[in-house]
PDB file of C-alpha atoms in Angstrom:
ATOM      1  CA  MET E   1     -19.799  43.444   2.855  1.00 79.00           C
ATOM      2  CA  LYS E   2     -21.987  45.705   4.831  1.00 80.00           C
ATOM      3  CA  LEU E   3     -21.629  47.695   7.975  1.00 76.00           C
ATOM      4  CA  ASP E   4     -24.972  48.201   9.762  1.00 73.00           C
ATOM      5  CA  LEU E   5     -24.808  51.642  11.482  1.00 74.00           C
ATOM      6  CA  ASP E   6     -28.113  51.121  13.250  1.00 73.00           C
ATOM      7  CA  ARG E   7     -26.982  47.872  14.989  1.00 77.00           C
ATOM      8  CA  GLN E   8     -23.424  48.819  15.689  1.00 77.00           C
ATOM      9  CA  ASP E   9     -22.670  48.906  19.469  1.00 78.00           C
ATOM     10  CA  ILE E  10     -20.969  52.043  20.808  1.00 85.00           C
ATOM     11  CA  GLY E  11     -17.311  51.327  21.420  1.00 86.00           C
ATOM     12  CA  ARG E  12     -14.951  48.857  19.830  1.00 89.00           C
ATOM     13  CA  SER E  13     -15.853  45.667  18.037  1.00 88.00           C
ATOM     14  CA  GLU E  14     -14.934  43.447  15.113  1.00 90.00           C
ATOM     15  CA  LEU E  15     -16.620  43.034  11.724  1.00 86.00           C
ATOM     16  CA  GLU E  16     -16.040  39.879   9.724  1.00 91.00           C
ATOM     17  CA  LEU E  17     -16.001  40.446   5.990  1.00 89.00           C
ATOM     18  CA  ALA E  18     -15.776  37.838   3.162  1.00 91.00           C
ATOM     19  CA  GLY E  19     -16.604  38.023  -0.494  1.00 91.00           C
ATOM     20  CA  GLU E  20     -15.467  38.608  -4.067  1.00 92.00           C
ATOM     21  CA  ILE E  21     -14.871  42.083  -5.380  1.00 91.00           C
ATOM     22  CA  ASP E  22     -14.442  43.201  -8.993  1.00 89.00           C
ATOM     23  CA  LEU E  23     -11.154  45.039  -9.304  1.00 86.00           C
ATOM     24  CA  ALA E  24     -11.163  45.893 -13.028  1.00 80.00           C
ATOM     25  CA  MET E  25      -7.497  46.758 -13.122  1.00 76.00           C
ATOM     26  CA  GLY E  26      -6.783  45.806 -16.686  1.00 74.00           C
ATOM     27  CA  GLU E  27      -4.779  43.083 -18.486  1.00 76.00           C
ATOM     28  CA  GLY E  28      -2.307  40.970 -16.474  1.00 70.00           C
ATOM     29  CA  ARG E  29      -3.951  42.101 -13.209  1.00 77.00           C
ATOM     30  CA  PRO E  30      -6.635  40.287 -11.272  1.00 77.00           C
ATOM     31  CA  GLY E  31     -10.140  40.985 -12.556  1.00 83.00           C
ATOM     32  CA  LYS E  32     -11.658  39.677  -9.346  1.00 88.00           C
ATOM     33  CA  ALA E  33     -10.263  39.047  -5.862  1.00 91.00           C
ATOM     34  CA  GLN E  34     -11.446  37.087  -2.883  1.00 93.00           C
ATOM     35  CA  VAL E  35     -11.131  39.073   0.311  1.00 94.00           C
ATOM     36  CA  ALA E  36     -11.787  37.697   3.787  1.00 92.00           C
ATOM     37  CA  GLY E  37     -10.811  38.816   7.244  1.00 93.00           C
ATOM     38  CA  SER E  38     -11.959  41.183   9.932  1.00 93.00           C
ATOM     39  CA  LEU E  39     -11.823  44.909  10.549  1.00 91.00           C
ATOM     40  CA  VAL E  40     -11.788  46.692  13.908  1.00 93.00           C
ATOM     41  CA  ILE E  41     -14.819  48.977  14.260  1.00 89.00           C
ATOM     42  CA  GLN E  42     -14.814  51.867  16.585  1.00 91.00           C
ATOM     43  CA  ASN E  43     -18.211  53.511  16.917  1.00 86.00           C
ATOM     44  CA  LEU E  44     -17.814  56.988  18.404  1.00 83.00           C
ATOM     45  CA  GLU E  45     -21.522  58.032  17.798  1.00 75.00           C
ATOM     46  CA  ALA E  46     -20.824  60.840  15.357  1.00 80.00           C
ATOM     47  CA  ARG E  47     -18.322  58.696  13.402  1.00 83.00           C
ATOM     48  CA  VAL E  48     -17.372  55.116  12.915  1.00 84.00           C
ATOM     49  CA  LEU E  49     -13.932  54.043  12.164  1.00 87.00           C
ATOM     50  CA  ALA E  50     -12.984  50.827  10.368  1.00 88.00           C
ATOM     51  CA  THR E  51      -9.425  49.694  10.245  1.00 92.00           C
ATOM     52  CA  GLY E  52      -7.392  46.578   9.623  1.00 94.00           C
ATOM     53  CA  THR E  53      -5.620  44.495   7.043  1.00 94.00           C
ATOM     54  CA  LEU E  54      -7.617  42.108   4.870  1.00 94.00           C
ATOM     55  CA  PRO E  55      -5.814  39.338   2.856  1.00 95.00           C
ATOM     56  CA  ALA E  56      -6.778  39.345  -0.826  1.00 94.00           C
ATOM     57  CA  THR E  57      -6.269  36.677  -3.440  1.00 94.00           C
ATOM     58  CA  GLY E  58      -6.632  36.941  -7.222  1.00 91.00           C
ATOM     59  CA  ILE E  59      -5.185  35.502 -10.520  1.00 91.00           C
ATOM     60  CA  ALA E  60      -2.427  37.718 -11.907  1.00 90.00           C
ATOM     61  CA  GLU E  61       0.370  37.659 -14.464  1.00 91.00           C
ATOM     62  CA  CYS E  62       3.995  37.459 -13.314  1.00 90.00           C
ATOM     63  CA  ALA E  63       5.937  40.506 -14.209  1.00 89.00           C
ATOM     64  CA  ARG E  64       9.084  38.470 -15.025  1.00 88.00           C
ATOM     65  CA  CYS E  65       7.858  35.218 -16.758  1.00 87.00           C
ATOM     66  CA  LEU E  66       4.310  36.214 -17.686  1.00 87.00           C
ATOM     67  CA  ALA E  67       2.930  33.002 -16.231  1.00 88.00           C
ATOM     68  CA  THR E  68      -0.491  33.296 -14.539  1.00 90.00           C
ATOM     69  CA  PHE E  69      -0.451  32.557 -10.837  1.00 92.00           C
ATOM     70  CA  GLU E  70      -2.511  32.993  -7.634  1.00 93.00           C
ATOM     71  CA  CYS E  71      -1.358  36.313  -6.184  1.00 93.00           C
ATOM     72  CA  ARG E  72      -1.870  37.090  -2.494  1.00 94.00           C
ATOM     73  CA  TRP E  73      -1.376  40.607  -1.106  1.00 94.00           C
ATOM     74  CA  PRO E  74      -2.413  42.419   2.139  1.00 96.00           C
ATOM     75  CA  VAL E  75      -5.037  45.172   1.823  1.00 94.00           C
ATOM     76  CA  PRO E  76      -4.870  47.791   4.447  1.00 95.00           C
ATOM     77  CA  VAL E  77      -8.243  49.367   5.167  1.00 91.00           C
ATOM     78  CA  ASP E  78      -8.686  52.679   6.854  1.00 91.00           C
ATOM     79  CA  LEU E  79     -11.991  54.367   6.531  1.00 89.00           C
ATOM     80  CA  MET E  80     -14.335  56.642   8.451  1.00 86.00           C
ATOM     81  CA  VAL E  81     -18.132  56.837   8.242  1.00 82.00           C
ATOM     82  CA  LEU E  82     -19.308  60.362   9.241  1.00 79.00           C
ATOM     83  CA  ARG E  83     -22.863  60.393  10.619  1.00 72.00           C
ATOM     84  CA  ASP E  84     -22.972  64.180  10.394  1.00 64.00           C
ATOM     85  CA  VAL E  85     -23.441  64.560   6.629  1.00 59.00           C
ATOM     86  CA  ASP E  86     -22.982  68.272   6.846  1.00 59.00           C
ATOM     87  CA  SER E  87     -19.509  67.940   8.326  1.00 54.00           C
ATOM     88  CA  ASP E  88     -16.643  69.774   6.686  1.00 55.00           C
ATOM     89  CA  GLU E  89     -14.148  67.229   7.744  1.00 55.00           C
ATOM     90  CA  GLU E  90     -11.445  66.474   5.156  1.00 55.00           C
ATOM     91  CA  GLU E  91     -10.324  63.033   4.013  1.00 52.00           C
ATOM     92  CA  GLY E  92      -6.536  62.998   4.455  1.00 55.00           C
ATOM     93  CA  GLU E  93      -5.283  59.425   4.366  1.00 63.00           C
ATOM     94  CA  THR E  94      -8.604  57.996   5.492  1.00 67.00           C
ATOM     95  CA  LEU E  95     -11.464  56.982   3.027  1.00 65.00           C
ATOM     96  CA  LEU E  96     -14.437  59.134   4.135  1.00 63.00           C
ATOM     97  CA  ILE E  97     -18.053  57.986   3.721  1.00 70.00           C
ATOM     98  CA  LEU E  98     -20.904  60.359   4.607  1.00 58.00           C
ATOM     99  CA  GLN E  99     -23.986  58.448   5.881  1.00 58.00           C
ATOM    100  CA  ARG E 100     -26.271  59.026   8.752  1.00 61.00           C
ATOM    101  CA  ASP E 101     -27.776  55.642   9.393  1.00 66.00           C
ATOM    102  CA  GLY E 102     -28.708  52.233   7.641  1.00 74.00           C
ATOM    103  CA  GLU E 103     -26.204  49.900   6.023  1.00 79.00           C
ATOM    104  CA  VAL E 104     -23.025  51.115   4.506  1.00 81.00           C
ATOM    105  CA  ASP E 105     -21.841  49.009   1.593  1.00 85.00           C
ATOM    106  CA  LEU E 106     -18.149  48.460   2.101  1.00 87.00           C
ATOM    107  CA  ARG E 107     -17.570  46.815  -1.300  1.00 88.00           C
ATOM    108  CA  GLU E 108     -16.366  49.926  -3.127  1.00 89.00           C
ATOM    109  CA  PRO E 109     -14.116  51.254  -0.417  1.00 89.00           C
ATOM    110  CA  VAL E 110     -12.547  47.796   0.081  1.00 90.00           C
ATOM    111  CA  ARG E 111     -12.059  47.537  -3.752  1.00 91.00           C
ATOM    112  CA  GLU E 112     -10.261  50.900  -3.811  1.00 91.00           C
ATOM    113  CA  CYS E 113      -8.002  49.747  -1.010  1.00 91.00           C
ATOM    114  CA  ALA E 114      -7.240  46.454  -2.760  1.00 92.00           C
ATOM    115  CA  VAL E 115      -6.399  48.304  -6.071  1.00 91.00           C
ATOM    116  CA  LEU E 116      -4.094  50.722  -4.286  1.00 91.00           C
ATOM    117  CA  ALA E 117      -2.406  47.882  -2.366  1.00 92.00           C
ATOM    118  CA  PHE E 118      -1.783  45.558  -5.297  1.00 91.00           C
ATOM    119  CA  PRO E 119       1.950  45.207  -5.940  1.00 91.00           C
ATOM    120  CA  PRO E 120       3.114  47.178  -9.101  1.00 90.00           C
ATOM    121  CA  ALA E 121       5.126  44.178 -10.467  1.00 90.00           C
ATOM    122  CA  PRO E 122       3.809  40.933  -8.951  1.00 91.00           C
ATOM    123  CA  VAL E 123       6.083  37.877  -9.290  1.00 91.00           C
ATOM    124  CA  CYS E 124       5.038  34.255  -9.214  1.00 90.00           C
ATOM    125  CA  ARG E 125       7.882  33.520  -6.760  1.00 89.00           C
ATOM    126  CA  GLU E 126      10.745  35.437  -5.345  1.00 89.00           C
ATOM    127  CA  ASP E 127      13.368  33.412  -7.361  1.00 90.00           C
ATOM    128  CA  CYS E 128      11.576  33.772 -10.714  1.00 88.00           C
ATOM    129  CA  ARG E 129      14.212  33.931 -13.365  1.00 85.00           C
ATOM    130  CA  GLY E 130      12.014  35.075 -16.245  1.00 84.00           C
ATOM    131  CA  PRO E 131      12.800  34.393 -19.946  1.00 84.00           C
ATOM    132  CA  CYS E 132      16.183  34.263 -21.551  1.00 79.00           C
ATOM    133  CA  ALA E 133      16.960  37.527 -23.210  1.00 74.00           C
ATOM    134  CA  ALA E 134      18.399  35.797 -26.339  1.00 72.00           C
ATOM    135  CA  SER E 135      16.285  32.681 -26.877  1.00 76.00           C
ATOM    136  CA  GLY E 136      13.064  33.508 -24.998  1.00 73.00           C
ATOM    137  CA  ALA E 137      13.214  30.157 -23.166  1.00 76.00           C
ATOM    138  CA  ASP E 138      11.648  30.091 -19.670  1.00 79.00           C
ATOM    139  CA  ARG E 139      14.610  29.864 -17.361  1.00 79.00           C
ATOM    140  CA  ASN E 140      12.445  28.591 -14.491  1.00 80.00           C
ATOM    141  CA  HIS E 141      11.796  25.321 -16.264  1.00 81.00           C
ATOM    142  CA  THR E 142      14.790  24.833 -18.683  1.00 79.00           C
ATOM    143  CA  GLU E 143      18.415  25.654 -18.704  1.00 79.00           C
ATOM    144  CA  CYS E 144      19.402  27.887 -21.590  1.00 76.00           C
ATOM    145  CA  ASP E 145      22.644  27.345 -23.490  1.00 76.00           C
ATOM    146  CA  CYS E 146      22.840  30.951 -24.581  1.00 76.00           C
ATOM    147  CA  GLU E 147      26.094  32.794 -23.748  1.00 69.00           C
ATOM    148  CA  GLU E 148      25.546  35.740 -21.632  1.00 65.00           C
ATOM    149  CA  GLU E 149      27.508  38.840 -22.849  1.00 64.00           C
ATOM    150  CA  ASP E 150      29.114  40.763 -20.114  1.00 67.00           C
ATOM    151  CA  PHE E 151      30.298  43.500 -22.551  1.00 68.00           C
ATOM    152  CA  ASP E 152      28.126  46.629 -22.864  1.00 73.00           C
ATOM    153  CA  PRO E 153      29.185  48.755 -25.900  1.00 76.00           C
ATOM    154  CA  ARG E 154      27.938  51.951 -24.127  1.00 81.00           C
ATOM    155  CA  TRP E 155      30.998  51.794 -21.912  1.00 77.00           C
ATOM    156  CA  GLU E 156      33.467  51.427 -24.769  1.00 78.00           C
ATOM    157  CA  GLY E 157      34.368  55.183 -25.144  1.00 79.00           C
ATOM    158  CA  LEU E 158      35.252  55.591 -21.469  1.00 78.00           C
ATOM    159  CA  PRO E 159      38.882  55.418 -20.259  1.00 71.00           C
TER     160      PRO E 159
END
């Protein structure tokens, strides 16, 4: 996952990226993710802009039923490589890399984008029912005979 500043043509082009990145997000989250896709590169001599959305895939834990599943999520990438390393330009919403020439390793900026884009509560499927609150049975695979109580005692004192 490298961007070669010395061989990048002036103007607009595409950069194909593919590889595995270490996310290190903690338990229940993907440790690694596969990322593959292309970024639009705009070489403006003093700066190089890289933008696009890369699809990512990793093994995660469902927030409802706690089953592990293959999670897919879009990773928006928006970064700028400034060739004037003495520039006082500020980052804003765009990741900023200061490098005059050579190859820019995009692995860390793509990792940051993937971690930020990861859903806060991933679910294995939209209709995941999760476990039964009373018995703990996985309601995705078995029907539970537990009675659901509609009464909430916190409302008892209200007229």
